[in-house]
Coordinates of C-alpha atoms and ligand atoms in Angstrom, one line a residue:
M557 CA -184.9 96.7 6.0
L558 CA -186.9 94.2 7.9
R559 CA -186.0 90.6 7.9
K560 CA -188.6 88.0 7.1
P561 CA -190.1 85.7 9.8
V562 CA -189.5 82.1 8.9
V563 CA -189.0 78.5 10.1
L564 CA -185.5 77.1 9.6
I565 CA -185.2 73.3 8.9
T566 CA -181.7 71.8 8.9
G567 CA -181.1 68.4 7.3
A568 CA -184.2 69.3 5.3
G569 CA -183.6 66.7 2.6
G570 CA -183.8 63.8 5.0
E571 CA -186.8 61.7 5.8
I572 CA -188.3 63.8 8.5
G573 CA -187.6 67.0 6.6
H574 CA -189.5 65.6 3.6
G575 CA -192.5 64.9 5.7
L576 CA -192.3 68.2 7.7
I577 CA -191.9 70.4 4.6
T578 CA -194.8 68.8 2.9
R579 CA -197.0 69.1 5.9
L580 CA -196.0 72.8 6.6
A581 CA -196.7 73.6 2.9
E582 CA -200.2 72.0 3.2
D583 CA -200.8 74.2 6.3
G584 CA -199.5 77.3 4.5
T585 CA -199.0 79.1 7.9
H586 CA -195.2 79.2 7.9
S587 CA -192.6 80.3 5.4
V588 CA -189.8 77.7 5.4
I589 CA -186.1 78.1 4.7
T590 CA -183.8 75.1 4.7
L591 CA -180.2 74.2 5.2
D592 CA -178.8 70.9 3.9
V593 CA -175.5 69.7 2.5
R594 CA -177.2 68.4 -0.6
P595 CA -179.7 70.3 -2.8
L596 CA -183.3 69.3 -2.1
E597 CA -185.3 67.2 -4.5
P598 CA -187.2 69.5 -6.9
G599 CA -190.6 68.4 -5.6
I600 CA -189.6 69.5 -2.1
A601 CA -187.5 72.5 -3.1
R602 CA -190.5 74.2 -4.7
L603 CA -192.3 74.2 -1.3
V604 CA -189.7 76.3 0.5
Q605 CA -189.0 79.9 0.4
R606 CA -185.2 79.7 0.3
E607 CA -182.8 76.8 0.1
F608 CA -179.3 77.1 1.6
V609 CA -176.9 74.4 0.4
G610 CA -174.2 74.1 3.0
S611 CA -173.1 72.5 6.3
I612 CA -174.3 73.2 9.8
L613 CA -170.5 73.3 10.7
D614 CA -170.1 76.4 8.5
T615 CA -170.9 79.3 10.8
D616 CA -170.6 81.7 7.9
V617 CA -173.8 80.3 6.3
L618 CA -175.5 80.5 9.7
E619 CA -174.5 84.2 10.0
R620 CA -175.9 84.8 6.6
I621 CA -179.2 83.3 7.5
L622 CA -179.1 85.4 10.7
S623 CA -178.6 88.6 8.7
E624 CA -181.4 87.9 6.3
Y625 CA -184.1 86.1 8.2
E626 CA -186.0 86.3 11.4
V627 CA -186.2 82.7 12.5
D628 CA -188.8 81.9 15.2
H629 CA -188.6 78.1 15.0
V630 CA -185.7 75.8 14.3
F631 CA -186.3 72.2 13.4
H632 CA -182.7 70.9 13.7
L633 CA -183.0 67.6 11.9
A634 CA -179.4 67.3 10.4
A635 CA -177.5 64.3 11.8
L636 CA -175.5 61.2 10.9
L637 CA -177.6 58.2 12.0
S638 CA -176.6 55.3 14.2
T639 CA -175.1 52.8 11.9
R640 CA -173.2 55.3 9.7
S641 CA -171.9 57.1 12.8
E642 CA -170.2 53.8 13.9
F643 CA -168.1 53.9 10.7
T644 CA -166.9 57.5 11.2
P645 CA -167.4 58.3 14.9
M646 CA -165.3 61.5 14.8
T647 CA -167.3 62.9 11.9
A648 CA -170.5 61.9 13.7
H649 CA -169.3 63.9 16.8
H650 CA -168.5 66.9 14.6
V651 CA -171.8 66.9 12.8
N652 CA -174.1 65.7 15.6
V653 CA -172.6 67.7 18.5
E654 CA -170.7 70.6 17.1
G655 CA -173.4 71.1 14.5
T656 CA -176.0 71.2 17.2
I657 CA -174.1 73.7 19.4
N658 CA -173.8 75.9 16.3
L659 CA -177.5 75.9 15.9
L660 CA -178.2 76.5 19.6
E661 CA -175.9 79.6 19.4
F662 CA -177.6 80.6 16.2
A663 CA -181.0 80.3 18.0
Q664 CA -179.8 82.4 21.0
K665 CA -178.6 85.1 18.7
Q666 CA -181.8 85.1 16.7
G667 CA -183.8 85.4 19.8
E668 CA -181.6 88.3 21.1
S669 CA -182.0 90.1 17.9
H670 CA -185.8 89.9 17.5
G671 CA -186.6 89.8 21.2
R672 CA -188.6 86.6 21.4
P673 CA -187.6 83.0 22.3
V674 CA -186.9 80.7 19.4
V675 CA -188.6 77.4 19.6
F676 CA -185.8 74.9 19.0
M677 CA -187.1 71.4 18.1
Y678 CA -184.6 68.6 18.5
P679 CA -185.3 65.1 17.4
S680 CA -183.5 62.8 19.8
S681 CA -183.8 59.0 19.6
I682 CA -184.3 55.7 21.4
A683 CA -180.6 55.4 20.7
A684 CA -180.1 57.6 23.8
Y685 CA -181.0 54.4 25.8
G686 CA -178.6 51.5 26.4
L687 CA -179.9 48.2 27.9
P688 CA -177.0 45.9 29.0
D689 CA -178.4 42.7 27.3
V690 CA -181.4 41.2 25.6
E691 CA -182.6 39.5 28.8
S692 CA -182.8 42.9 30.7
K693 CA -184.3 44.5 27.6
M694 CA -187.2 42.1 27.5
R695 CA -187.6 42.1 31.3
V696 CA -187.7 45.9 31.5
G697 CA -190.1 46.5 28.6
R698 CA -191.3 50.1 28.5
V699 CA -188.7 52.6 29.7
T700 CA -189.3 56.1 31.0
E701 CA -187.2 59.1 30.0
N702 CA -184.8 59.0 32.9
E703 CA -183.9 55.3 33.1
W704 CA -181.3 53.2 31.2
T705 CA -179.7 56.3 29.5
K706 CA -176.4 54.6 28.9
P707 CA -176.1 54.8 25.1
T708 CA -173.8 52.2 23.4
T709 CA -173.3 54.1 20.1
M710 CA -171.6 57.3 19.1
Y711 CA -174.9 58.5 17.7
G712 CA -176.7 57.7 21.0
C713 CA -174.1 59.5 23.0
N714 CA -174.3 62.5 20.7
K715 CA -178.1 62.6 21.0
L716 CA -178.1 62.3 24.8
Y717 CA -175.4 65.0 25.2
C718 CA -177.3 67.4 22.9
E719 CA -180.5 66.9 24.9
H720 CA -178.5 68.0 28.0
M721 CA -176.9 70.9 26.0
G722 CA -180.4 72.1 24.9
R723 CA -181.6 72.1 28.5
Y724 CA -178.4 74.0 29.5
Y725 CA -179.0 76.7 26.9
A726 CA -182.6 77.1 27.9
K727 CA -181.7 77.2 31.6
R728 CA -178.3 78.9 31.7
Y729 CA -179.4 82.0 29.9
K730 CA -182.5 82.2 32.1
Q731 CA -180.3 82.4 35.2
L732 CA -178.3 85.2 33.6
A733 CA -181.5 87.0 32.5
A734 CA -181.3 89.6 35.2
E735 CA -178.0 90.9 34.0
T736 CA -177.5 91.1 30.3
L737 CA -179.2 88.3 28.4
S738 CA -182.5 86.7 28.6
G739 CA -183.2 83.0 27.7
K740 CA -183.9 82.9 24.0
V741 CA -183.7 79.2 23.3
D742 CA -187.0 77.4 24.0
F743 CA -185.5 73.9 23.6
R744 CA -188.0 71.0 23.1
S745 CA -186.9 67.4 22.3
L746 CA -188.6 64.2 21.3
R747 CA -187.0 60.8 21.6
F748 CA -188.2 59.2 18.4
P749 CA -188.5 55.5 17.9
G750 CA -187.7 54.0 14.5
L751 CA -189.6 56.1 11.9
I752 CA -191.2 54.5 8.9
S753 CA -192.1 56.6 5.9
A754 CA -193.9 55.5 2.8
V755 CA -192.3 58.1 0.6
T756 CA -188.7 58.1 1.5
I757 CA -186.1 55.4 2.3
P758 CA -183.7 55.9 5.2
S759 CA -180.0 55.6 5.0
G760 CA -177.5 54.9 7.8
G761 CA -179.9 54.0 10.6
T762 CA -180.2 50.8 12.5
S763 CA -184.0 50.7 12.6
D764 CA -183.8 50.7 8.8
Y765 CA -184.7 47.0 8.5
A766 CA -188.4 47.8 8.8
P767 CA -188.7 50.4 6.0
E768 CA -186.1 48.6 3.8
M769 CA -188.1 45.4 4.0
I770 CA -191.3 47.1 2.9
H771 CA -189.8 49.2 0.1
A772 CA -187.7 46.3 -1.3
V773 CA -190.6 43.9 -1.4
A774 CA -193.0 46.4 -3.0
Q775 CA -190.5 46.7 -5.8
G776 CA -190.4 43.0 -6.3
K777 CA -186.9 42.6 -4.8
P778 CA -185.9 40.0 -2.3
Y779 CA -184.8 41.3 1.2
A780 CA -182.4 39.9 3.7
C781 CA -183.2 41.4 7.1
F782 CA -180.1 42.3 9.1
V783 CA -181.6 41.6 12.6
R784 CA -183.0 38.4 14.2
P785 CA -186.7 37.6 13.8
D786 CA -187.4 38.2 17.5
T787 CA -185.8 41.8 17.5
R788 CA -188.3 44.2 19.1
I789 CA -188.0 48.0 19.2
P790 CA -190.7 50.8 19.0
F791 CA -191.7 52.3 15.7
M792 CA -193.9 55.1 14.4
A793 CA -195.4 56.0 11.0
M794 CA -193.8 59.2 9.7
P795 CA -197.1 61.3 9.6
D796 CA -197.3 60.7 13.4
G797 CA -193.7 61.7 13.8
V798 CA -194.2 65.0 11.9
E799 CA -197.5 65.6 13.8
A800 CA -195.6 65.1 17.1
L801 CA -193.0 67.6 16.2
L802 CA -195.6 70.2 15.3
K803 CA -197.7 69.5 18.3
L804 CA -194.8 69.8 20.8
A805 CA -193.6 72.9 19.0
A806 CA -197.0 74.5 19.4
A807 CA -197.7 73.4 23.0
P808 CA -198.0 76.2 25.6
K809 CA -194.7 76.5 27.5
G810 CA -196.4 76.3 30.8
N811 CA -197.7 72.8 30.1
L812 CA -194.3 71.3 29.5
N813 CA -192.8 69.7 32.6
H814 CA -189.9 68.2 30.7
T815 CA -187.5 69.2 27.9
V816 CA -187.3 65.7 26.5
Y817 CA -190.3 63.4 25.8
N818 CA -190.5 59.8 24.7
V819 CA -193.0 59.1 21.9
G820 CA -193.9 55.7 20.5
A821 CA -196.7 54.0 18.6
F822 CA -196.2 50.3 18.1
N823 CA -193.4 47.8 18.7
P824 CA -193.6 44.7 16.5
S825 CA -190.8 42.2 16.3
A826 CA -188.9 42.0 13.0
D827 CA -190.8 38.8 12.2
E828 CA -194.2 40.4 12.9
I829 CA -193.3 43.0 10.4
R830 CA -192.2 40.3 7.9
Q831 CA -195.6 38.6 8.3
V832 CA -197.6 41.7 7.5
V833 CA -195.4 42.5 4.5
L834 CA -195.7 39.0 3.2
E835 CA -199.5 39.1 3.5
A836 CA -199.6 42.3 1.5
F837 CA -197.1 41.1 -1.1
P838 CA -197.6 37.3 -1.3
G839 CA -194.8 35.3 -2.9
S840 CA -192.1 37.8 -1.8
E841 CA -188.8 36.7 -0.4
I842 CA -187.8 37.9 3.0
T843 CA -184.9 36.1 4.6
Y844 CA -182.6 36.8 7.6
S845 CA -178.9 37.6 7.4
V846 CA -177.9 38.9 10.8
D847 CA -175.3 41.7 11.0
V848 CA -173.7 41.2 14.4
K849 CA -172.8 44.9 14.9
R850 CA -176.2 46.2 13.9
Q851 CA -177.9 43.5 16.0
G852 CA -175.9 44.6 19.0
I853 CA -177.1 48.2 18.5
V854 CA -180.8 47.3 18.5
D855 CA -180.4 44.8 21.3
A856 CA -179.4 47.7 23.5
W857 CA -182.4 49.8 22.5
P858 CA -185.6 49.4 24.6
A859 CA -188.4 47.1 23.5
D860 CA -190.8 49.9 24.1
V861 CA -191.1 53.4 25.5
D862 CA -193.3 54.9 28.1
D863 CA -194.7 58.1 26.6
T864 CA -197.2 59.0 29.4
A865 CA -195.5 62.4 29.9
A866 CA -196.0 63.4 26.2
R867 CA -199.6 62.3 26.3
R868 CA -200.3 64.2 29.5
D869 CA -198.3 67.4 28.9
W870 CA -199.1 68.2 25.2
G871 CA -201.6 65.6 24.0
F872 CA -199.4 63.3 22.0
A873 CA -201.8 60.8 20.4
P874 CA -200.5 58.8 17.4
Q875 CA -203.1 58.0 14.8
Y876 CA -201.4 54.9 13.4
D877 CA -201.1 51.7 15.4
F878 CA -199.3 48.7 13.9
K879 CA -202.3 47.5 11.9
R880 CA -203.4 50.9 10.6
A881 CA -199.9 52.0 9.8
F882 CA -199.5 49.2 7.4
S883 CA -203.0 48.8 6.0
E884 CA -203.9 52.5 5.6
Y885 CA -200.6 54.2 5.2
L886 CA -197.5 52.2 4.3
I887 CA -198.8 49.4 2.1
P888 CA -201.2 51.5 -0.1
T889 CA -198.8 54.5 -0.4
I890 CA -195.8 52.4 -1.2
R891 CA -197.7 50.3 -3.7
R892 CA -198.8 53.4 -5.5
R893 CA -195.3 54.8 -5.4
Y894 CA -193.7 51.9 -7.2
Q895 CA -196.6 51.3 -9.6
K896 CA -196.1 54.7 -11.1
Ligands
LIG516 N1 -183.7 55.6 13.3 C1 -182.4 56.0 13.9 C2 -181.3 55.1 13.6 O1 -181.6 53.9 13.3 C3 -182.6 56.1 15.4 O2 -182.8 57.4 15.8 O3 -180.2 55.5 13.6

């Protein structure tokens, strides 16, 4: 009996998963199977071929998927985000690191069994960076992939380590190729900035102040922003994030000079976001109530990223700048969502 060729998405019920599943369903080119600890929302569940409810730490469920499906792409999205990981660092390590090595092993076995490399897409993060203080952060500005990689959070350490592990899997098995195995994990990673979606609300991240602000105000609720007005980090609208994942996944291997790529789109301060949101929803209440720990996390993240390599190697080109992201995507979509 032949197994069916599919794309596997872990953490499929999260924000990126939502956008990715919707986008793949529109394309209609890939059958999708998912793995998430929680059942998917019905609107998303009906777009996938098979939904596994379980943990990436459960190797039995991964073996079951291996026996039934021929996976040629893995989008490994499951993770505990940065703020949440600080509350339970050991759990974060288990899920973010051990979960990832389970998936890398899974991809290697998949590739061995069907004979082709498995494209392994791994969303990393600006949390992989760590600037020593706000003065250095503002002085340094745009960072390239190989500088300032001294993460200050468990999540950031996990992401950076898994980037290395992915490269190890891709390279190690290549070196052994002549003997028994051949490299079957085609690992590709994006360092995402804060992602802002109009259709889902994040939970447990530290860049969440931007999306939270917009979603709260659109519902007529007051919002107290947990970082200072001058806080600046890079962001991206979710459709561009999903597009970047798909574009990097489809890029010819020979064009890729790196395993990890920065991607960014705009980098407003918290107060610049507040102004745009207030213009769209006049009379709303957005105040500041700084959370010292979360402020410390974003203060260590870069003010901007240099994504020249992504633009050059695989044609990364975000469609939404700051103005367009708000005027054409976030504000109208969110407005419609809460008017329903
Ligand atoms: N948006 C994520 C977070 O805030 C960063 O990858 O944790």
